[in-house]
mmCIF file of N, CA and C in Angstrom:
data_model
loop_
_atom_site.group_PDB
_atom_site.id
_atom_site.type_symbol
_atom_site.label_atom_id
_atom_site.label_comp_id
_atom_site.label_asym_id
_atom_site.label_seq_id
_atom_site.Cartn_x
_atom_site.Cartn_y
_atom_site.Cartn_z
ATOM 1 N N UNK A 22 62.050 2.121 34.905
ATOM 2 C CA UNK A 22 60.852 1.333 34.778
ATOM 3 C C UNK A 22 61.154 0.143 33.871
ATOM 4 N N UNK A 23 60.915 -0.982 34.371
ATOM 5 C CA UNK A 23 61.259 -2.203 33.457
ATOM 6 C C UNK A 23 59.510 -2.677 32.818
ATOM 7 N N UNK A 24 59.786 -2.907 31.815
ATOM 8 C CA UNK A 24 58.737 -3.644 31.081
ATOM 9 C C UNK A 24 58.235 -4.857 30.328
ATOM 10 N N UNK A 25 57.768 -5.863 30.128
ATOM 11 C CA UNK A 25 57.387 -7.113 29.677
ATOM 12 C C UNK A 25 57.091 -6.923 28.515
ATOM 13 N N UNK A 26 56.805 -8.125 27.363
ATOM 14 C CA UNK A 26 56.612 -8.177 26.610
ATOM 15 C C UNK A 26 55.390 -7.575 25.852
ATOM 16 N N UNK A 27 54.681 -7.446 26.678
ATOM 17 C CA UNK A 27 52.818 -7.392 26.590
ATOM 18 C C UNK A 27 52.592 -5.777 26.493
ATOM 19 N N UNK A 28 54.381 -4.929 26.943
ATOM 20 C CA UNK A 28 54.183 -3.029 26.785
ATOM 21 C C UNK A 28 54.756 -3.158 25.177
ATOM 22 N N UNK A 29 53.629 -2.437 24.237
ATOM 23 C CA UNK A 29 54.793 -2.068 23.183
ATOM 24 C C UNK A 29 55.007 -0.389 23.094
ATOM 25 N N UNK A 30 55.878 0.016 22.688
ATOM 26 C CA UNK A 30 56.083 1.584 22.218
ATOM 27 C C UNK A 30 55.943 1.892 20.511
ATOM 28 N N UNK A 31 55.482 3.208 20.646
ATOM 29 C CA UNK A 31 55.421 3.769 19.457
ATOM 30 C C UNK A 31 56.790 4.548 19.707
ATOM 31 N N UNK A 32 57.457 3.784 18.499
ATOM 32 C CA UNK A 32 58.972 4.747 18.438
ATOM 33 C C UNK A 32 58.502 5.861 17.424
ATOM 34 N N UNK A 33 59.460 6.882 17.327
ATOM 35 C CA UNK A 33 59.691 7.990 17.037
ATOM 36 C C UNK A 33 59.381 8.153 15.268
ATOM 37 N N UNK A 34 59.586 6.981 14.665
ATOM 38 C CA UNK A 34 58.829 7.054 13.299
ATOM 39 C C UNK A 34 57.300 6.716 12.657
ATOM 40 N N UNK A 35 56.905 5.950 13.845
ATOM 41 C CA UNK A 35 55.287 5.903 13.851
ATOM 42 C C UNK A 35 55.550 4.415 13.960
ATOM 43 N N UNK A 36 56.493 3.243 14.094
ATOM 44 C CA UNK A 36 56.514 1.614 14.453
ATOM 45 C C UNK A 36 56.005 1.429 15.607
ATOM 46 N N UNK A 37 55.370 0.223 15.960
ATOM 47 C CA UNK A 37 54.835 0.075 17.353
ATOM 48 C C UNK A 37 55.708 -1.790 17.481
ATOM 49 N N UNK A 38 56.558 -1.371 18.666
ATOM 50 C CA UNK A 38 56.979 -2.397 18.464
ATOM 51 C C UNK A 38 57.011 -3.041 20.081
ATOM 52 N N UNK A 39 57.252 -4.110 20.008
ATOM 53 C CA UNK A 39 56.574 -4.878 21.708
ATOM 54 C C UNK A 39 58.346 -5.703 22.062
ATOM 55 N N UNK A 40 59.560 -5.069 22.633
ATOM 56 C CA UNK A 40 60.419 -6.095 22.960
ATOM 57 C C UNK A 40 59.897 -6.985 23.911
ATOM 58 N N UNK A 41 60.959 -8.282 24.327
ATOM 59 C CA UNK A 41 60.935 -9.231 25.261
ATOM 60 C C UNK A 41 60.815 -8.523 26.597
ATOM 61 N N UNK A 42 62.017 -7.711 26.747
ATOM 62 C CA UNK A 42 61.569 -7.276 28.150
ATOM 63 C C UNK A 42 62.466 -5.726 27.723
ATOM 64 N N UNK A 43 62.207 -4.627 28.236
ATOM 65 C CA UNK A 43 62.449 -3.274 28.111
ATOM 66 C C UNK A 43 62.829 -2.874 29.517
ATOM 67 N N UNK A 44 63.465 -1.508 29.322
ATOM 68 C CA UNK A 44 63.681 -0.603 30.624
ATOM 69 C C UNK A 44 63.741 0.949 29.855
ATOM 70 N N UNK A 45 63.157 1.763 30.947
ATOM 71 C CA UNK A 45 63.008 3.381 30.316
ATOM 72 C C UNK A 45 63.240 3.958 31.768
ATOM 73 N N UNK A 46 64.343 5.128 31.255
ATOM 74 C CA UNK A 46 64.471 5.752 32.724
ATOM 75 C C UNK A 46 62.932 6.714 33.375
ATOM 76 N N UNK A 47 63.154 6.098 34.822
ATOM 77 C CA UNK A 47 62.110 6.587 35.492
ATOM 78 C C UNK A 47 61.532 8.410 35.117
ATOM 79 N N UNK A 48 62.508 9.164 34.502
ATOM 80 C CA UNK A 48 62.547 10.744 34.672
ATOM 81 C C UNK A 48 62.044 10.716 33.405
ATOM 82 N N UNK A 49 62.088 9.745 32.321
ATOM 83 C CA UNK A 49 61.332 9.833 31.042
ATOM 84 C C UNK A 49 60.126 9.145 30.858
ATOM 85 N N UNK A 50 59.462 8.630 31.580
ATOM 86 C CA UNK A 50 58.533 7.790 31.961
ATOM 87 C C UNK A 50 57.825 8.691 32.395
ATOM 88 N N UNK A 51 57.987 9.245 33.470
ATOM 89 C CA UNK A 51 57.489 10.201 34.554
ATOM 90 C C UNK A 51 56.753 11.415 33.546
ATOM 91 N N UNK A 52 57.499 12.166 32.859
ATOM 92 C CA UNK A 52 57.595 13.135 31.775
ATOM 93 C C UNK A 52 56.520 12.724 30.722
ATOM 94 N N UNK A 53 55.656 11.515 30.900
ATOM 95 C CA UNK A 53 54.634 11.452 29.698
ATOM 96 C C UNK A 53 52.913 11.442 30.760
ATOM 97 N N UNK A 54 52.220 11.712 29.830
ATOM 98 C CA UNK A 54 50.874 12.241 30.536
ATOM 99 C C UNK A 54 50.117 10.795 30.770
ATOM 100 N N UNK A 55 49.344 10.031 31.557
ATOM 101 C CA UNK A 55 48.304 9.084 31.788
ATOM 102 C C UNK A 55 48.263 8.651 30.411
ATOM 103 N N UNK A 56 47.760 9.843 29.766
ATOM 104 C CA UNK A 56 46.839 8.677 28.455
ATOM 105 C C UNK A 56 47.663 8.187 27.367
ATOM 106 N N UNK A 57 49.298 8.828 27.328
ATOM 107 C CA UNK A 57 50.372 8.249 26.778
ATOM 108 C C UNK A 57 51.244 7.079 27.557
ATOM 109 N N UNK A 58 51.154 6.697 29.105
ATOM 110 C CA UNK A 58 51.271 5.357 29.396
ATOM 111 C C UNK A 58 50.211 4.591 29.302
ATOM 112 N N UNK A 59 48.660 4.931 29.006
ATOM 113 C CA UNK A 59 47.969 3.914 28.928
ATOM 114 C C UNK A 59 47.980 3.117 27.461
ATOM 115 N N UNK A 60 48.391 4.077 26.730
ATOM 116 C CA UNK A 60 48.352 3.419 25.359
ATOM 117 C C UNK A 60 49.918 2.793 24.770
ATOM 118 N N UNK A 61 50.420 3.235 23.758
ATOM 119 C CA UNK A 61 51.349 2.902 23.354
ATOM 120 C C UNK A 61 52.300 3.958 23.718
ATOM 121 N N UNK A 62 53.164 4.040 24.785
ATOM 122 C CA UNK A 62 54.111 5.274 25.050
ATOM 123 C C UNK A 62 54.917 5.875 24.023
ATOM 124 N N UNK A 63 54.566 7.077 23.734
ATOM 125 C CA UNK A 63 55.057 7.644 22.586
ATOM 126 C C UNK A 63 57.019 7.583 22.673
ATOM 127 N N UNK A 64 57.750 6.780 22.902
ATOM 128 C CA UNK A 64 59.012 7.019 23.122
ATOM 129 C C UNK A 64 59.799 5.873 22.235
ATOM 130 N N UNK A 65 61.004 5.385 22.814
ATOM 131 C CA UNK A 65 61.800 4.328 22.412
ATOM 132 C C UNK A 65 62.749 4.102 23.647
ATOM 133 N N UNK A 66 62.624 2.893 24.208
ATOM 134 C CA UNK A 66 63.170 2.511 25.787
ATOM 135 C C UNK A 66 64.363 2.311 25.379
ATOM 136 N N UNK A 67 64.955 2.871 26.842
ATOM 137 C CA UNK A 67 66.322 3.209 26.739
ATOM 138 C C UNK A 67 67.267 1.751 26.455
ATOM 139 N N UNK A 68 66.187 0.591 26.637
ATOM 140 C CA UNK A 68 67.514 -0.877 26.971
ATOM 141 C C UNK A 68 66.135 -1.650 26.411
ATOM 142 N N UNK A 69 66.587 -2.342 25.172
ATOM 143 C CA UNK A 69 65.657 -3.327 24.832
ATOM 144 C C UNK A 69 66.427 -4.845 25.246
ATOM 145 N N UNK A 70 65.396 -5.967 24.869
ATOM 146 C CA UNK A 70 66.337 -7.567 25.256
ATOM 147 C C UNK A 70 64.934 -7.918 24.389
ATOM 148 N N UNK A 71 65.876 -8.719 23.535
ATOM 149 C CA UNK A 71 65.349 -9.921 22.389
ATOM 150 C C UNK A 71 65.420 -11.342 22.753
ATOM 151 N N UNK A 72 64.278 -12.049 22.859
ATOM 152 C CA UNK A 72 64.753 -13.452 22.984
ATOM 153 C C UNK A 72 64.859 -14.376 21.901
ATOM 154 N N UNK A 73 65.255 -15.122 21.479
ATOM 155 C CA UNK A 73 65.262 -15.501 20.008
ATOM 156 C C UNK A 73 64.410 -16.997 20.549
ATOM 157 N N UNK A 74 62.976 -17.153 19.360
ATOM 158 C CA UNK A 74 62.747 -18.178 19.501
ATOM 159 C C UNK A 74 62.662 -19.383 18.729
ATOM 160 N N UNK A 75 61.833 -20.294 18.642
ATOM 161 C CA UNK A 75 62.609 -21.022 17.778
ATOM 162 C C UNK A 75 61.187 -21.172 16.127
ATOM 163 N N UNK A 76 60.627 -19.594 16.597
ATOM 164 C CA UNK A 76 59.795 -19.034 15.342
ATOM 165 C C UNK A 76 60.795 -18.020 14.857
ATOM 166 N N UNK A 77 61.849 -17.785 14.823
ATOM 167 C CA UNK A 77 62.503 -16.412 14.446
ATOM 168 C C UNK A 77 63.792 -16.884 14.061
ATOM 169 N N UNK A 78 64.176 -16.029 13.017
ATOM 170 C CA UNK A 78 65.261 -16.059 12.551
ATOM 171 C C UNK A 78 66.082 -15.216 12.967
ATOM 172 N N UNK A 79 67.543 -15.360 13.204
ATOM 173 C CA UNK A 79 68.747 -14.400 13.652
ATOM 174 C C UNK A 79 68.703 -13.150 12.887
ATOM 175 N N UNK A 80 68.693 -13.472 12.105
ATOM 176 C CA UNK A 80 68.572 -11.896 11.159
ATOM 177 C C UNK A 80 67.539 -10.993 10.990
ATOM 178 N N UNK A 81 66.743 -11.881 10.876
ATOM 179 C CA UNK A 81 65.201 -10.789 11.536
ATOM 180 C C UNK A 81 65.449 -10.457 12.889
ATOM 181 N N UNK A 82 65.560 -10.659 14.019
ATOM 182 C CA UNK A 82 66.161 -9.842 15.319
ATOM 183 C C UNK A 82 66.975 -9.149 14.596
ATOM 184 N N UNK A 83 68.340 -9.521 14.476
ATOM 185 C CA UNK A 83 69.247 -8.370 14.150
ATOM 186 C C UNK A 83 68.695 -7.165 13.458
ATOM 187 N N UNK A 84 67.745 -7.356 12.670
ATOM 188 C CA UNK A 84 67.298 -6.261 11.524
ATOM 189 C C UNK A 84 66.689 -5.227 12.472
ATOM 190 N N UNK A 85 65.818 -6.195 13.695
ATOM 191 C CA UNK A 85 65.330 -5.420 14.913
ATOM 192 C C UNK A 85 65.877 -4.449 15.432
ATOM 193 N N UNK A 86 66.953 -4.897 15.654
ATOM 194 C CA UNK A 86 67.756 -4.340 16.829
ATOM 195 C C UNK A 86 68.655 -3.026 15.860
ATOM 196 N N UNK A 87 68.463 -3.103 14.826
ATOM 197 C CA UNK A 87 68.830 -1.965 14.029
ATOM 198 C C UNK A 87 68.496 -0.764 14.320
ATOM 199 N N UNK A 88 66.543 -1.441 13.769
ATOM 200 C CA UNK A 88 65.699 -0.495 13.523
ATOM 201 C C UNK A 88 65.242 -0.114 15.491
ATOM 202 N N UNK A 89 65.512 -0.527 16.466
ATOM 203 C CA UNK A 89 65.811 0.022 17.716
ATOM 204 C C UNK A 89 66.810 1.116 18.093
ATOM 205 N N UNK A 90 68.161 0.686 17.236
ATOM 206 C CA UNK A 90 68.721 1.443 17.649
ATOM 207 C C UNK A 90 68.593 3.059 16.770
ATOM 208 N N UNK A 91 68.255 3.151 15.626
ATOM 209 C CA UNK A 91 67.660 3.868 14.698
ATOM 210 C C UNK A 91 66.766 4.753 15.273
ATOM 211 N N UNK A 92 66.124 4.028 16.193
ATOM 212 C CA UNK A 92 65.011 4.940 16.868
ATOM 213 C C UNK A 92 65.051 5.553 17.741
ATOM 214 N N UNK A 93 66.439 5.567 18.528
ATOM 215 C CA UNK A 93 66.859 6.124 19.434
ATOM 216 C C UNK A 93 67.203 4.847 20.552
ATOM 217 N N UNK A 94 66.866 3.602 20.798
ATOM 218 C CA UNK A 94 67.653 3.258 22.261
ATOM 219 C C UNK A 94 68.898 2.911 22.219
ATOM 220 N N UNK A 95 69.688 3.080 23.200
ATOM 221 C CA UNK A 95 70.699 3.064 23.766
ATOM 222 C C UNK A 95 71.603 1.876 23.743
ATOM 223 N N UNK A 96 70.994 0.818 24.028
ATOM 224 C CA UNK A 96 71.173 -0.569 24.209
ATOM 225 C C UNK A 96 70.425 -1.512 24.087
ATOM 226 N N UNK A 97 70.686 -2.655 22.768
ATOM 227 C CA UNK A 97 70.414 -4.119 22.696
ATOM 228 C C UNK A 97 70.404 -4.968 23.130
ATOM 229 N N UNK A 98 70.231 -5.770 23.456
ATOM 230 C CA UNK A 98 70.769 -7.433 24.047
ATOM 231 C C UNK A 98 70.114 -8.237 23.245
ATOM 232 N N UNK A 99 70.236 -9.195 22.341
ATOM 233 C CA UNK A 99 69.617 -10.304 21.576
ATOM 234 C C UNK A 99 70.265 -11.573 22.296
ATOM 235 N N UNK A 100 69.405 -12.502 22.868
ATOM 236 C CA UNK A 100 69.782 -13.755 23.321
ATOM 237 C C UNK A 100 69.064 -14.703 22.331
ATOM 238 N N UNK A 101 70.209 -15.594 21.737
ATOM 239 C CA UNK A 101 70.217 -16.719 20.809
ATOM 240 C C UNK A 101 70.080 -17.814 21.627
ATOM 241 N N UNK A 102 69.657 -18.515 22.263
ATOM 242 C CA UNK A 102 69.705 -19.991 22.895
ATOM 243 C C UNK A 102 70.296 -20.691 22.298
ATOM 244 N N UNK A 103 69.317 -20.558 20.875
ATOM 245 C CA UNK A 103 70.204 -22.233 19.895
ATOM 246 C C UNK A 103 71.251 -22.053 19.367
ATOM 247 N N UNK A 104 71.783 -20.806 19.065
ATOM 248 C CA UNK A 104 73.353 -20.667 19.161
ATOM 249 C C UNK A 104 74.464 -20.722 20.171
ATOM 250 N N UNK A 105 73.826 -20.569 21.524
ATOM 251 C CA UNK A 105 73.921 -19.840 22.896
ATOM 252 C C UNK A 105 75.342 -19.059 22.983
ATOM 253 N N UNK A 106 74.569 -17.581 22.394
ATOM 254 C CA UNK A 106 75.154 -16.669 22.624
ATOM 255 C C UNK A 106 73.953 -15.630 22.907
ATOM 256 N N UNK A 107 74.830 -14.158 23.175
ATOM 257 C CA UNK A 107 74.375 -13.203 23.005
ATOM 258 C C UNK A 107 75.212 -11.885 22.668
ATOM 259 N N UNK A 108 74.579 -11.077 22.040
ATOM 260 C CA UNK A 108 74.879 -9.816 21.286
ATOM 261 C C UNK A 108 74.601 -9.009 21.647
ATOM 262 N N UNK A 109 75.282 -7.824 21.701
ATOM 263 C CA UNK A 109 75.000 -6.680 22.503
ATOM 264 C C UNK A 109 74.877 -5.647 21.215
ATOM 265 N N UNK A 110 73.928 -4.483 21.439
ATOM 266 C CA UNK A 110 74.536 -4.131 20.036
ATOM 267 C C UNK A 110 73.858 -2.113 20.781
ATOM 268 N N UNK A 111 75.115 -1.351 20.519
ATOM 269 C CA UNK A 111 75.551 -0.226 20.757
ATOM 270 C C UNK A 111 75.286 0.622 19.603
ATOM 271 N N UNK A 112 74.344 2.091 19.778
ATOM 272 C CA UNK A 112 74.514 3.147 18.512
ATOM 273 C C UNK A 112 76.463 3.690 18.199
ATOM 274 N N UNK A 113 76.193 3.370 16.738
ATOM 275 C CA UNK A 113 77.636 3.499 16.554
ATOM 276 C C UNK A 113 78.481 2.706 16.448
ATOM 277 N N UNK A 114 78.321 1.598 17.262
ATOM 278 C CA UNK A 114 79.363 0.785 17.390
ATOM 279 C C UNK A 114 78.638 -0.760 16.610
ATOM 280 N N UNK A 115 79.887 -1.514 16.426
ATOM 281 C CA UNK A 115 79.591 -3.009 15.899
ATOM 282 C C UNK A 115 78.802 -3.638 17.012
ATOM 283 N N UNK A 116 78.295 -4.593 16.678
ATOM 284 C CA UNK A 116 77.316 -5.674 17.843
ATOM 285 C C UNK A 116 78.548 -6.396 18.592
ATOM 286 N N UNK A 117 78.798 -6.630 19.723
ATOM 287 C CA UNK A 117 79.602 -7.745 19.957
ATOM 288 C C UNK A 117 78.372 -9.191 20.711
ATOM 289 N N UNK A 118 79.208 -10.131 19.970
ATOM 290 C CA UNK A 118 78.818 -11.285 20.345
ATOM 291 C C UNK A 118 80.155 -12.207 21.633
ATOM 292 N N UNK A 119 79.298 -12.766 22.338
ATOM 293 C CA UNK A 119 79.510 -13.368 24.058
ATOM 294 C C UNK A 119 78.919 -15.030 23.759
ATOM 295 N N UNK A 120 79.854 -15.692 23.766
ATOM 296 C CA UNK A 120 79.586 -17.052 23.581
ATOM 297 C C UNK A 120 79.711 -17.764 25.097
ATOM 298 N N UNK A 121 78.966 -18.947 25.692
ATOM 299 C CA UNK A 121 79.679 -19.293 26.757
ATOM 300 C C UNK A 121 79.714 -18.282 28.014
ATOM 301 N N UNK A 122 78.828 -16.966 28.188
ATOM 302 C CA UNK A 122 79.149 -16.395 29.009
ATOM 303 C C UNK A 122 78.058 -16.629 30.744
ATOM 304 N N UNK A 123 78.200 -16.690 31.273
ATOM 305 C CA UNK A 123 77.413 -17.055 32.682
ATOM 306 C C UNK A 123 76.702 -15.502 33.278
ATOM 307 N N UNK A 124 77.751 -14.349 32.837
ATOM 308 C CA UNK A 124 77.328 -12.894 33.598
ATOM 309 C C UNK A 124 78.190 -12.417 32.510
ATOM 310 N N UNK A 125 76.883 -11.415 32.404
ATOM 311 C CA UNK A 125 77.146 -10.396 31.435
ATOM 312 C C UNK A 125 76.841 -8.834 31.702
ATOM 313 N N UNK A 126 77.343 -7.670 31.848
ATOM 314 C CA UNK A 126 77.989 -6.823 32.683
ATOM 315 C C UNK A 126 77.334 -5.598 31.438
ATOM 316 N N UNK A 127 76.491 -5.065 31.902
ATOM 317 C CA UNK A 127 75.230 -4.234 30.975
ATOM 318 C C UNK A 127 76.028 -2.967 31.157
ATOM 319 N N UNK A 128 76.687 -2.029 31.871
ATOM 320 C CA UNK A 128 77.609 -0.922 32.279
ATOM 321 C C UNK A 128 78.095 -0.736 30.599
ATOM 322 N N UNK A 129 78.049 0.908 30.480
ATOM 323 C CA UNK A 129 77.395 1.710 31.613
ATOM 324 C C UNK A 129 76.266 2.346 31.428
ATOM 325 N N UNK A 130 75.115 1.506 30.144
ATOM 326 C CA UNK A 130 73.623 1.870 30.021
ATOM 327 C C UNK A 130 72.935 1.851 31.662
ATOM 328 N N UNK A 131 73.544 0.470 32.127
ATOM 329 C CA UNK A 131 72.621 -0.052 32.995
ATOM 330 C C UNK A 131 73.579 -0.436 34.162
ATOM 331 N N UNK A 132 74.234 0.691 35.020
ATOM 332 C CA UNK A 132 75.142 0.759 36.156
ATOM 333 C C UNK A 132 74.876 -0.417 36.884
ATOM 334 N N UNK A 133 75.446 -0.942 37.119
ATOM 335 C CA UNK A 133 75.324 -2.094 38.597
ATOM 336 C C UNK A 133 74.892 -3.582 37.781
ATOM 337 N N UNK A 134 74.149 -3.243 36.675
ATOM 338 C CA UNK A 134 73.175 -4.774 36.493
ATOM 339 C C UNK A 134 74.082 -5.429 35.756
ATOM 340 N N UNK A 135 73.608 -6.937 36.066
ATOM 341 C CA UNK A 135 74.829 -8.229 35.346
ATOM 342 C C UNK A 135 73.715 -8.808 34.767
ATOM 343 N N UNK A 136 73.602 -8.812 33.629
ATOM 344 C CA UNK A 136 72.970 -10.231 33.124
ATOM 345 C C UNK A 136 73.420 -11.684 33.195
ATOM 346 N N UNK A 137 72.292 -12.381 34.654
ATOM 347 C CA UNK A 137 72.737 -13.612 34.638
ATOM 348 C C UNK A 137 72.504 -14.349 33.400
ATOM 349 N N UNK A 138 73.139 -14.811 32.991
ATOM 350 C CA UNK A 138 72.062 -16.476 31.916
ATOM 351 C C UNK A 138 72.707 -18.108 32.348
ATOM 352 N N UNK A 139 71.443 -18.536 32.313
ATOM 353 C CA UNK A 139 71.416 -20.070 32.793
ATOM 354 C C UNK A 139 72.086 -20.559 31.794
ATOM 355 N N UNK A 140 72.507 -21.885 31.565
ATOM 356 C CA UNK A 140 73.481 -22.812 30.710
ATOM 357 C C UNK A 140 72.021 -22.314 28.969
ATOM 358 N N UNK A 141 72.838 -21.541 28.333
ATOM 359 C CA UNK A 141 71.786 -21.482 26.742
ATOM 360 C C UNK A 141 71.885 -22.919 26.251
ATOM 361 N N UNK A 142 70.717 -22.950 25.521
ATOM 362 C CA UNK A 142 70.956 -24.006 24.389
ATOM 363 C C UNK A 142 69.746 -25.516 25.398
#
């Protein structure tokens, strides 16, 4: 299930937080009752994406994408425009940053999908 900005979740410590755009596997989605998708889904989506705008600071995302992965998801993506890059950022592992990249290759959170991005910046 992919989601817009406008779904937020209540992660697992009581934060309610709204990414750019989300994805939650269909079998965990499925697994919550009506009145927990009508409100704030009690979970933390498996694949968040940050857009950075030009109200936000890099490090406040990053701090985000911490406290995401903290909460249980799987996978980050923070897109910087005015840097034009993006960061991927993995439980466990360091963030890597992708400068210059056209397709970006989400495997193996997200089998098959490429993140296109248009020329950043």
């Amino acid at each position: 299930m992919v989601f817009a900005a406008s779904t937020g979740f209540k992660l697992p410590s009581g934060a309610i937080l709204s990414p750019d755009a989300s994805w939650v596997e269909a079998g965990r989605w499925e697994a919550l009752s009506e009145e927990e998708k009508e409100a704030f889904p009690p979970l933390a989506p498996d694949v968040v994406f940050e857009v950075r705008s030009s109200s936000q600071g890099v490090e406040e995302l990053r701090a985000k994408m911490a406290l995401y992965l903290k909460e249980g998801v799987r996978l980050g993506v923070l897109v910087d425009p005015y840097a034009r890059a993006v960061e991927v950022y993995r439980p466990g592992k360091e963030p890597e940053r992708f400068e210059g990249v056209d397709v970006l290759s989400l495997e193996p959170e997200l089998p098959g999908f490429f993140l296109r991005l248009p020329p950043l910046g």
